[in-house]
Amino acid sequence: MLILQLPEDVLYHILSYLDCKSLARLSQVCKSIYRFVNRDTVWRSIAKEFLNTGINRDGTDIYPHIPLKERVKLAQNWCDGVCKRGIPLKWKTKLLPWLELDGDVLFLSQAADIGAYQLHQDSGRLQRNPFEIYSGHNADVCHFVLTDSHLISGGSDGKILAHSRTTDWLVELSGHKQEVNCLDSKDGLIISGSRDQTTRIWTLTSNSPRDTIPMYDRVWSVAISPTLSSFVTGTSCCQNLSPLRIWDVERKCVMEWEEPHDSTLYCIQTDGNYMIASGSSYYGVVRLWDKRQTACLQFFQLSSESGSSPVYCLRFSSTHLYAALATALHSLDFQQNPICIR
């Protein structure tokens, strides 16, 4: 019996024992095997073990339009640090910018306003002027996040504003005594961190915080897990405490990582599976972490010693990482020099 005469479920079971290089070699046998091996079903179990392939820990796929084989190629570039650097946007005045990605739209804060820019995904270039602007803070926007229905921002005025993305509806949440340095939101839950050394838990249905956690250090970054069962905090590392901590729903620390140079962590993002990207306070350094390892996986220095700037925000898609520094938006394109999986 020829291999292609086997039932498909038997073939899938056989191929599940092969790694990506073995699958690549097998796909070169003939056109029929090439078409079968290129199916997403064959690559799904492999993609789950790689970084930033779009497969979350709960099994959902956030990049369903990209073949899994192609994502495994890109994942090896992320792991090996193979990328092309660029600067798609500059500005003359030093700012504390924040950014978010939503498909082909990039949202970027500049002073007290947030602009929405059209993004060309293949090239990483931006439209020159924003097509929409969100405002309402009395001072600079420190941080904002996007949900399907809202844009939620925190400012140096201590306020949190929730903008509707479809109407003029706007709600204000007050509680922090100093700048709201960071926040995250999922399914109506909001986690905020402040210079006042507290992390607060909110909902969109109440103007007051549901819970307040004393951190004993300035809080610079937070991120909620996709399952809503835990969240991550990054602090300024001024009180001899581990700056990166994961909190479960009972507020217990369950895992820690050490920043190699004890720099302040300004921002973090996760792929929903194994990868964490962090931006620190010195020389525009971006680091990639694998949750299965305690050491840093890759680092990229985006600013020179003479023009040092913190990484105020970073966001990534399947192909690009964008980092906002004091005077420019930097990009890392991981489509360059892909690993040879034919």
mmCIF file of C-alpha atoms in Angstrom:
data_model
loop_
_atom_site.group_PDB
_atom_site.id
_atom_site.type_symbol
_atom_site.label_atom_id
_atom_site.label_comp_id
_atom_site.label_asym_id
_atom_site.label_seq_id
_atom_site.Cartn_x
_atom_site.Cartn_y
_atom_site.Cartn_z
ATOM 1 C CA MET A 1 0.000 0.000 0.000
ATOM 2 C CA LEU A 2 1.272 3.485 -0.930
ATOM 3 C CA ILE A 3 1.459 6.060 1.856
ATOM 4 C CA LEU A 4 -1.233 8.249 0.279
ATOM 5 C CA GLN A 5 -3.607 5.263 0.180
ATOM 6 C CA LEU A 6 -3.700 5.217 3.987
ATOM 7 C CA PRO A 7 -6.748 6.776 5.676
ATOM 8 C CA GLU A 8 -6.216 10.464 6.487
ATOM 9 C CA ASP A 9 -6.530 9.966 10.246
ATOM 10 C CA VAL A 10 -3.722 7.361 10.093
ATOM 11 C CA LEU A 11 -1.584 9.732 8.026
ATOM 12 C CA TYR A 12 -2.139 12.565 10.516
ATOM 13 C CA HIS A 13 -1.116 10.233 13.347
ATOM 14 C CA ILE A 14 2.094 9.225 11.538
ATOM 15 C CA LEU A 15 3.017 12.816 10.702
ATOM 16 C CA SER A 16 2.443 13.897 14.316
ATOM 17 C CA TYR A 17 5.738 12.166 15.185
ATOM 18 C CA LEU A 18 7.765 14.342 12.759
ATOM 19 C CA ASP A 19 9.436 17.678 13.508
ATOM 20 C CA CYS A 20 9.341 20.663 11.152
ATOM 21 C CA LYS A 21 12.550 19.722 9.293
ATOM 22 C CA SER A 22 11.349 16.157 8.701
ATOM 23 C CA LEU A 23 8.002 17.453 7.421
ATOM 24 C CA ALA A 24 9.827 19.825 5.083
ATOM 25 C CA ARG A 25 11.879 16.959 3.644
ATOM 26 C CA LEU A 26 8.785 14.771 3.274
ATOM 27 C CA SER A 27 6.931 17.519 1.401
ATOM 28 C CA GLN A 28 9.597 17.387 -1.348
ATOM 29 C CA VAL A 29 8.784 13.779 -2.287
ATOM 30 C CA CYS A 30 5.957 14.618 -4.699
ATOM 31 C CA LYS A 31 3.200 17.167 -5.330
ATOM 32 C CA SER A 32 0.488 15.063 -3.672
ATOM 33 C CA ILE A 33 2.446 14.688 -0.437
ATOM 34 C CA TYR A 34 3.437 18.369 -0.627
ATOM 35 C CA ARG A 35 -0.234 19.422 -0.699
ATOM 36 C CA PHE A 36 -1.126 17.075 2.168
ATOM 37 C CA VAL A 37 1.821 18.058 4.379
ATOM 38 C CA ASN A 38 1.077 21.770 3.877
ATOM 39 C CA ARG A 39 -2.310 21.468 5.573
ATOM 40 C CA ASP A 40 -2.756 23.438 8.815
ATOM 41 C CA THR A 41 -3.887 20.266 10.594
ATOM 42 C CA VAL A 42 -0.428 18.765 10.096
ATOM 43 C CA TRP A 43 1.405 21.819 11.466
ATOM 44 C CA ARG A 44 -0.919 22.730 14.335
ATOM 45 C CA SER A 45 0.770 20.652 17.059
ATOM 46 C CA ILE A 46 4.201 21.944 15.956
ATOM 47 C CA ALA A 47 2.988 25.550 15.857
ATOM 48 C CA LYS A 48 1.762 25.308 19.461
ATOM 49 C CA GLU A 49 5.350 24.783 20.627
ATOM 50 C CA PHE A 50 6.830 27.743 18.714
ATOM 51 C CA LEU A 51 6.824 31.445 19.634
ATOM 52 C CA ASN A 52 4.280 33.883 18.198
ATOM 53 C CA THR A 53 2.510 31.528 15.795
ATOM 54 C CA GLY A 54 -0.906 32.867 16.809
ATOM 55 C CA ILE A 55 -2.006 29.713 18.650
ATOM 56 C CA ASN A 56 -3.074 30.718 22.161
ATOM 57 C CA ARG A 57 -2.872 28.381 25.132
ATOM 58 C CA ASP A 58 -6.651 27.948 25.014
ATOM 59 C CA GLY A 59 -6.364 26.686 21.402
ATOM 60 C CA THR A 60 -7.731 29.769 19.626
ATOM 61 C CA ASP A 61 -6.009 30.987 16.457
ATOM 62 C CA ILE A 62 -5.532 34.764 16.119
ATOM 63 C CA TYR A 63 -3.967 34.622 12.612
ATOM 64 C CA PRO A 64 -6.268 32.165 10.774
ATOM 65 C CA HIS A 65 -5.592 33.838 7.399
ATOM 66 C CA ILE A 66 -1.874 32.877 7.477
ATOM 67 C CA PRO A 67 -0.937 29.206 6.788
ATOM 68 C CA LEU A 68 0.561 27.566 9.869
ATOM 69 C CA LYS A 69 3.617 26.396 7.931
ATOM 70 C CA GLU A 70 4.449 30.012 7.076
ATOM 71 C CA ARG A 71 4.004 31.001 10.711
ATOM 72 C CA VAL A 72 6.449 28.304 11.830
ATOM 73 C CA LYS A 73 8.995 29.807 9.392
ATOM 74 C CA LEU A 74 8.498 33.236 10.938
ATOM 75 C CA ALA A 75 8.577 31.798 14.462
ATOM 76 C CA GLN A 76 12.114 30.543 13.905
ATOM 77 C CA ASN A 77 13.130 34.061 12.848
ATOM 78 C CA TRP A 78 11.602 35.461 16.061
ATOM 79 C CA CYS A 79 13.491 32.858 18.096
ATOM 80 C CA ASP A 80 16.802 33.499 16.284
ATOM 81 C CA GLY A 81 16.430 37.299 16.156
ATOM 82 C CA VAL A 82 16.484 37.428 12.334
ATOM 83 C CA CYS A 83 14.833 40.707 11.278
ATOM 84 C CA LYS A 84 15.171 43.980 9.363
ATOM 85 C CA ARG A 85 15.050 47.241 11.309
ATOM 86 C CA GLY A 86 13.245 50.401 10.223
ATOM 87 C CA ILE A 87 11.850 53.745 11.465
ATOM 88 C CA PRO A 88 8.426 54.344 9.868
ATOM 89 C CA LEU A 89 7.605 57.529 11.853
ATOM 90 C CA LYS A 90 9.578 60.334 13.570
ATOM 91 C CA TRP A 91 8.640 63.482 15.507
ATOM 92 C CA LYS A 92 10.707 66.463 16.673
ATOM 93 C CA THR A 93 9.504 66.846 20.284
ATOM 94 C CA LYS A 94 10.366 64.215 22.887
ATOM 95 C CA LEU A 95 7.171 62.465 24.017
ATOM 96 C CA LEU A 96 6.007 59.539 26.167
ATOM 97 C CA PRO A 97 4.201 57.663 23.370
ATOM 98 C CA TRP A 98 2.055 54.550 23.584
ATOM 99 C CA LEU A 99 0.715 52.433 20.727
ATOM 100 C CA GLU A 100 -1.735 49.637 19.929
ATOM 101 C CA LEU A 101 -2.283 47.507 16.820
ATOM 102 C CA ASP A 102 -5.712 46.549 15.501
ATOM 103 C CA GLY A 103 -5.399 44.778 12.161
ATOM 104 C CA ASP A 104 -4.251 47.356 9.618
ATOM 105 C CA VAL A 105 -4.696 50.306 12.011
ATOM 106 C CA LEU A 106 -2.046 51.582 14.438
ATOM 107 C CA PHE A 107 -3.157 53.810 17.338
ATOM 108 C CA LEU A 108 -0.420 56.138 18.656
ATOM 109 C CA SER A 109 -0.624 58.596 21.567
ATOM 110 C CA GLN A 110 1.145 61.941 21.265
ATOM 111 C CA ALA A 111 0.787 64.275 24.285
ATOM 112 C CA ALA A 112 -2.914 64.372 25.323
ATOM 113 C CA ASP A 113 -4.325 62.938 22.070
ATOM 114 C CA ILE A 114 -4.472 59.477 20.502
ATOM 115 C CA GLY A 115 -4.371 59.207 16.713
ATOM 116 C CA ALA A 116 -5.441 56.284 14.504
ATOM 117 C CA TYR A 117 -3.127 55.671 11.499
ATOM 118 C CA GLN A 118 -3.674 53.381 8.534
ATOM 119 C CA LEU A 119 -0.967 50.719 8.390
ATOM 120 C CA HIS A 120 0.386 48.884 5.340
ATOM 121 C CA GLN A 121 1.143 45.467 6.831
ATOM 122 C CA ASP A 122 3.563 44.211 4.164
ATOM 123 C CA SER A 123 5.890 47.216 4.259
ATOM 124 C CA GLY A 124 5.243 48.399 7.824
ATOM 125 C CA ARG A 125 4.656 51.975 6.578
ATOM 126 C CA LEU A 126 2.090 54.339 8.104
ATOM 127 C CA GLN A 127 -0.322 56.848 6.659
ATOM 128 C CA ARG A 128 1.125 60.348 7.187
ATOM 129 C CA ASN A 129 -1.855 61.799 9.126
ATOM 130 C CA PRO A 130 -4.293 60.093 11.554
ATOM 131 C CA PHE A 131 -7.817 59.502 10.240
ATOM 132 C CA GLU A 132 -9.316 59.725 13.763
ATOM 133 C CA ILE A 133 -8.265 61.406 17.052
ATOM 134 C CA TYR A 134 -9.355 60.543 20.634
ATOM 135 C CA SER A 135 -8.983 63.228 23.332
ATOM 136 C CA GLY A 136 -10.254 64.116 26.833
ATOM 137 C CA HIS A 137 -7.281 64.044 29.202
ATOM 138 C CA ASN A 138 -6.040 67.234 30.881
ATOM 139 C CA ALA A 139 -2.439 66.067 30.561
ATOM 140 C CA ASP A 140 -0.361 63.560 28.607
ATOM 141 C CA VAL A 141 -1.737 60.099 27.851
ATOM 142 C CA CYS A 142 0.573 57.590 29.564
ATOM 143 C CA HIS A 143 -1.057 54.378 28.357
ATOM 144 C CA PHE A 144 -4.116 53.086 26.511
ATOM 145 C CA VAL A 145 -5.571 49.761 25.394
ATOM 146 C CA LEU A 146 -8.077 48.648 22.751
ATOM 147 C CA THR A 147 -10.982 46.252 23.092
ATOM 148 C CA ASP A 148 -13.564 45.363 20.445
ATOM 149 C CA SER A 149 -15.837 48.168 21.653
ATOM 150 C CA HIS A 150 -13.675 50.618 23.645
ATOM 151 C CA LEU A 151 -10.432 52.569 23.724
ATOM 152 C CA ILE A 152 -9.381 52.888 27.391
ATOM 153 C CA SER A 153 -6.660 55.392 28.303
ATOM 154 C CA GLY A 154 -4.769 56.399 31.461
ATOM 155 C CA GLY A 155 -3.135 59.779 31.863
ATOM 156 C CA SER A 156 -0.689 61.736 33.983
ATOM 157 C CA ASP A 157 -3.753 63.492 35.405
ATOM 158 C CA GLY A 158 -4.534 60.258 37.340
ATOM 159 C CA LYS A 159 -7.695 59.590 35.328
ATOM 160 C CA ILE A 160 -8.817 56.608 33.261
ATOM 161 C CA LEU A 161 -11.068 57.356 30.264
ATOM 162 C CA ALA A 162 -13.122 54.745 28.409
ATOM 163 C CA HIS A 163 -13.988 55.895 24.856
ATOM 164 C CA SER A 164 -16.563 54.044 22.773
ATOM 165 C CA ARG A 165 -15.125 53.171 19.362
ATOM 166 C CA THR A 166 -18.509 53.468 17.635
ATOM 167 C CA THR A 167 -20.266 56.359 19.446
ATOM 168 C CA ASP A 168 -19.423 59.554 21.377
ATOM 169 C CA TRP A 169 -19.903 57.741 24.730
ATOM 170 C CA LEU A 170 -17.154 58.499 27.278
ATOM 171 C CA VAL A 171 -16.826 57.482 30.955
ATOM 172 C CA GLU A 172 -14.244 58.656 33.500
ATOM 173 C CA LEU A 173 -12.779 56.443 36.270
ATOM 174 C CA SER A 174 -10.948 58.182 39.145
ATOM 175 C CA GLY A 175 -8.992 56.659 42.021
ATOM 176 C CA HIS A 176 -5.249 56.850 41.467
ATOM 177 C CA LYS A 177 -3.416 59.681 43.226
ATOM 178 C CA GLN A 178 -0.655 59.960 40.610
ATOM 179 C CA GLU A 179 0.021 59.083 36.967
ATOM 180 C CA VAL A 180 -1.683 55.996 35.554
ATOM 181 C CA ASN A 181 1.424 54.462 33.994
ATOM 182 C CA CYS A 182 -0.182 51.295 32.639
ATOM 183 C CA LEU A 183 -3.454 49.424 32.195
ATOM 184 C CA ASP A 184 -4.997 46.428 30.443
ATOM 185 C CA SER A 185 -8.593 45.418 29.765
ATOM 186 C CA LYS A 186 -10.430 42.247 28.728
ATOM 187 C CA ASP A 187 -14.155 41.367 28.837
ATOM 188 C CA GLY A 188 -15.068 44.480 30.849
ATOM 189 C CA LEU A 189 -12.243 43.935 33.380
ATOM 190 C CA ILE A 190 -9.626 46.705 33.734
ATOM 191 C CA ILE A 191 -6.279 46.418 35.587
ATOM 192 C CA SER A 192 -4.342 49.659 36.132
ATOM 193 C CA GLY A 193 -0.941 50.454 37.666
ATOM 194 C CA SER A 194 0.318 53.795 38.899
ATOM 195 C CA ARG A 195 3.225 55.770 40.241
ATOM 196 C CA ASP A 196 1.279 55.789 43.533
ATOM 197 C CA GLN A 197 2.586 52.185 44.019
ATOM 198 C CA THR A 198 -0.784 50.469 43.663
ATOM 199 C CA THR A 199 -2.463 48.178 41.161
ATOM 200 C CA ARG A 200 -6.242 48.621 40.910
ATOM 201 C CA ILE A 201 -8.946 46.346 39.481
ATOM 202 C CA TRP A 202 -11.972 47.996 37.788
ATOM 203 C CA THR A 203 -15.051 47.164 35.745
ATOM 204 C CA LEU A 204 -16.800 49.344 33.152
ATOM 205 C CA THR A 205 -19.983 49.245 35.212
ATOM 206 C CA SER A 206 -18.504 51.080 38.230
ATOM 207 C CA ASN A 207 -16.625 54.369 38.646
ATOM 208 C CA SER A 208 -14.707 53.122 41.722
ATOM 209 C CA PRO A 209 -12.097 50.313 41.856
ATOM 210 C CA ARG A 210 -13.225 46.795 42.765
ATOM 211 C CA ASP A 211 -9.911 46.016 44.477
ATOM 212 C CA THR A 212 -6.586 47.746 45.269
ATOM 213 C CA ILE A 213 -3.262 45.878 45.592
ATOM 214 C CA PRO A 214 -0.348 47.697 47.314
ATOM 215 C CA MET A 215 2.849 47.051 45.304
ATOM 216 C CA TYR A 216 5.401 49.029 47.417
ATOM 217 C CA ASP A 217 7.021 50.146 44.176
ATOM 218 C CA ARG A 218 6.001 52.145 41.121
ATOM 219 C CA VAL A 219 4.025 50.013 38.671
ATOM 220 C CA TRP A 220 5.023 50.468 35.033
ATOM 221 C CA SER A 221 3.334 47.591 33.180
ATOM 222 C CA VAL A 222 0.432 45.161 33.526
ATOM 223 C CA ALA A 223 -1.087 42.476 31.279
ATOM 224 C CA ILE A 224 -4.129 40.233 31.784
ATOM 225 C CA SER A 225 -3.936 36.590 30.702
ATOM 226 C CA PRO A 226 -6.350 35.438 27.945
ATOM 227 C CA THR A 227 -8.184 33.206 30.457
ATOM 228 C CA LEU A 228 -8.661 36.126 32.915
ATOM 229 C CA SER A 229 -7.265 33.843 35.659
ATOM 230 C CA SER A 230 -4.045 35.837 36.210
ATOM 231 C CA PHE A 231 -2.245 39.049 35.329
ATOM 232 C CA VAL A 232 1.400 40.189 35.045
ATOM 233 C CA THR A 233 2.926 43.302 36.647
ATOM 234 C CA GLY A 234 6.249 45.014 35.952
ATOM 235 C CA THR A 235 7.637 47.454 38.526
ATOM 236 C CA SER A 236 10.494 49.968 38.647
ATOM 237 C CA CYS A 237 12.963 47.670 40.474
ATOM 238 C CA CYS A 238 13.719 50.359 43.107
ATOM 239 C CA GLN A 239 12.804 48.355 46.226
ATOM 240 C CA ASN A 240 14.924 45.212 45.701
ATOM 241 C CA LEU A 241 11.872 43.271 44.457
ATOM 242 C CA SER A 242 11.642 41.078 41.359
ATOM 243 C CA PRO A 243 10.236 43.492 38.768
ATOM 244 C CA LEU A 244 8.284 40.938 36.690
ATOM 245 C CA ARG A 245 5.584 39.023 38.595
ATOM 246 C CA ILE A 246 2.509 36.957 37.730
ATOM 247 C CA TRP A 247 -0.515 37.162 40.009
ATOM 248 C CA ASP A 248 -3.312 34.608 40.122
ATOM 249 C CA VAL A 249 -6.901 35.407 41.023
ATOM 250 C CA GLU A 250 -5.948 35.026 44.707
ATOM 251 C CA ARG A 251 -3.166 37.623 44.297
ATOM 252 C CA LYS A 252 -0.315 35.150 44.934
ATOM 253 C CA CYS A 253 2.953 35.437 42.971
ATOM 254 C CA VAL A 254 3.429 32.166 41.038
ATOM 255 C CA MET A 255 6.422 32.861 38.739
ATOM 256 C CA GLU A 256 9.309 35.367 38.372
ATOM 257 C CA TRP A 257 11.956 36.477 35.829
ATOM 258 C CA GLU A 258 14.975 38.726 36.426
ATOM 259 C CA GLU A 259 15.769 41.594 34.007
ATOM 260 C CA PRO A 260 19.517 41.078 33.217
ATOM 261 C CA HIS A 261 20.530 44.713 33.844
ATOM 262 C CA ASP A 262 17.959 45.561 36.553
ATOM 263 C CA SER A 263 16.397 48.149 34.236
ATOM 264 C CA THR A 264 12.907 49.459 34.713
ATOM 265 C CA LEU A 265 10.382 47.504 32.620
ATOM 266 C CA TYR A 266 8.258 50.066 30.770
ATOM 267 C CA CYS A 267 6.120 47.664 28.742
ATOM 268 C CA ILE A 268 5.372 43.994 28.126
ATOM 269 C CA GLN A 269 3.284 41.976 25.692
ATOM 270 C CA THR A 270 2.606 38.254 25.351
ATOM 271 C CA ASP A 271 1.607 36.141 22.359
ATOM 272 C CA GLY A 272 -0.921 34.299 24.539
ATOM 273 C CA ASN A 273 1.291 31.217 24.645
ATOM 274 C CA TYR A 274 5.037 31.102 25.428
ATOM 275 C CA MET A 275 6.514 34.437 24.315
ATOM 276 C CA ILE A 276 6.843 37.670 26.305
ATOM 277 C CA ALA A 277 8.322 40.834 24.779
ATOM 278 C CA SER A 278 9.523 43.549 27.177
ATOM 279 C CA GLY A 279 10.865 47.081 26.755
ATOM 280 C CA SER A 280 13.233 48.623 29.310
ATOM 281 C CA SER A 281 14.358 52.080 30.367
ATOM 282 C CA TYR A 282 17.892 52.196 28.927
ATOM 283 C CA TYR A 283 19.098 52.471 25.309
ATOM 284 C CA GLY A 284 15.811 51.392 23.744
ATOM 285 C CA VAL A 285 16.340 47.721 24.605
ATOM 286 C CA VAL A 286 13.629 45.226 23.580
ATOM 287 C CA ARG A 287 13.891 41.673 24.937
ATOM 288 C CA LEU A 288 12.135 38.483 23.880
ATOM 289 C CA TRP A 289 11.484 35.851 26.557
ATOM 290 C CA ASP A 290 10.351 32.235 26.408
ATOM 291 C CA LYS A 291 8.228 31.359 29.454
ATOM 292 C CA ARG A 292 9.759 27.877 29.454
ATOM 293 C CA GLN A 293 13.209 29.408 30.099
ATOM 294 C CA THR A 294 14.437 31.784 32.793
ATOM 295 C CA ALA A 295 17.100 33.499 30.648
ATOM 296 C CA CYS A 296 16.407 36.167 28.019
ATOM 297 C CA LEU A 297 15.976 34.681 24.531
ATOM 298 C CA GLN A 298 16.869 37.708 22.330
ATOM 299 C CA PHE A 299 17.512 41.435 22.795
ATOM 300 C CA PHE A 300 17.523 44.374 20.377
ATOM 301 C CA GLN A 301 19.041 47.797 21.108
ATOM 302 C CA LEU A 302 17.024 50.390 19.184
ATOM 303 C CA SER A 303 18.680 53.640 20.315
ATOM 304 C CA SER A 304 22.313 54.710 20.560
ATOM 305 C CA GLU A 305 24.168 55.627 23.748
ATOM 306 C CA SER A 306 24.176 59.302 22.708
ATOM 307 C CA GLY A 307 20.408 59.294 22.131
ATOM 308 C CA SER A 308 19.229 56.867 24.774
ATOM 309 C CA SER A 309 15.465 56.508 25.254
ATOM 310 C CA PRO A 310 13.217 54.079 27.103
ATOM 311 C CA VAL A 311 10.952 51.787 25.116
ATOM 312 C CA TYR A 312 7.646 53.336 26.148
ATOM 313 C CA CYS A 313 5.522 50.787 24.316
ATOM 314 C CA LEU A 314 5.850 47.793 22.019
ATOM 315 C CA ARG A 315 3.342 45.747 20.045
ATOM 316 C CA PHE A 316 3.771 42.908 17.589
ATOM 317 C CA SER A 317 1.856 41.090 14.871
ATOM 318 C CA SER A 318 2.854 37.784 13.267
ATOM 319 C CA THR A 319 5.466 39.537 11.111
ATOM 320 C CA HIS A 320 6.406 42.878 12.736
ATOM 321 C CA LEU A 321 7.326 44.310 16.124
ATOM 322 C CA TYR A 322 6.747 48.039 16.676
ATOM 323 C CA ALA A 323 8.423 49.967 19.519
ATOM 324 C CA ALA A 324 7.656 53.588 20.456
ATOM 325 C CA LEU A 325 10.636 55.583 21.764
ATOM 326 C CA ALA A 326 10.883 59.267 22.725
ATOM 327 C CA THR A 327 11.252 60.657 19.189
ATOM 328 C CA ALA A 328 10.468 57.803 16.790
ATOM 329 C CA LEU A 329 8.502 54.666 16.075
ATOM 330 C CA HIS A 330 10.821 51.707 15.360
ATOM 331 C CA SER A 331 9.906 48.509 13.520
ATOM 332 C CA LEU A 332 11.433 45.029 13.335
ATOM 333 C CA ASP A 333 10.378 43.020 10.268
ATOM 334 C CA PHE A 334 10.746 39.260 10.867
ATOM 335 C CA GLN A 335 9.833 38.373 7.288
ATOM 336 C CA GLN A 336 13.450 38.908 6.308
ATOM 337 C CA ASN A 337 15.748 35.976 5.499
ATOM 338 C CA PRO A 338 13.229 33.263 6.440
ATOM 339 C CA ILE A 339 14.296 29.782 7.481
ATOM 340 C CA CYS A 340 14.292 27.463 4.460
ATOM 341 C CA ILE A 341 11.206 25.257 4.910
ATOM 342 C CA ARG A 342 10.034 24.588 1.368
#
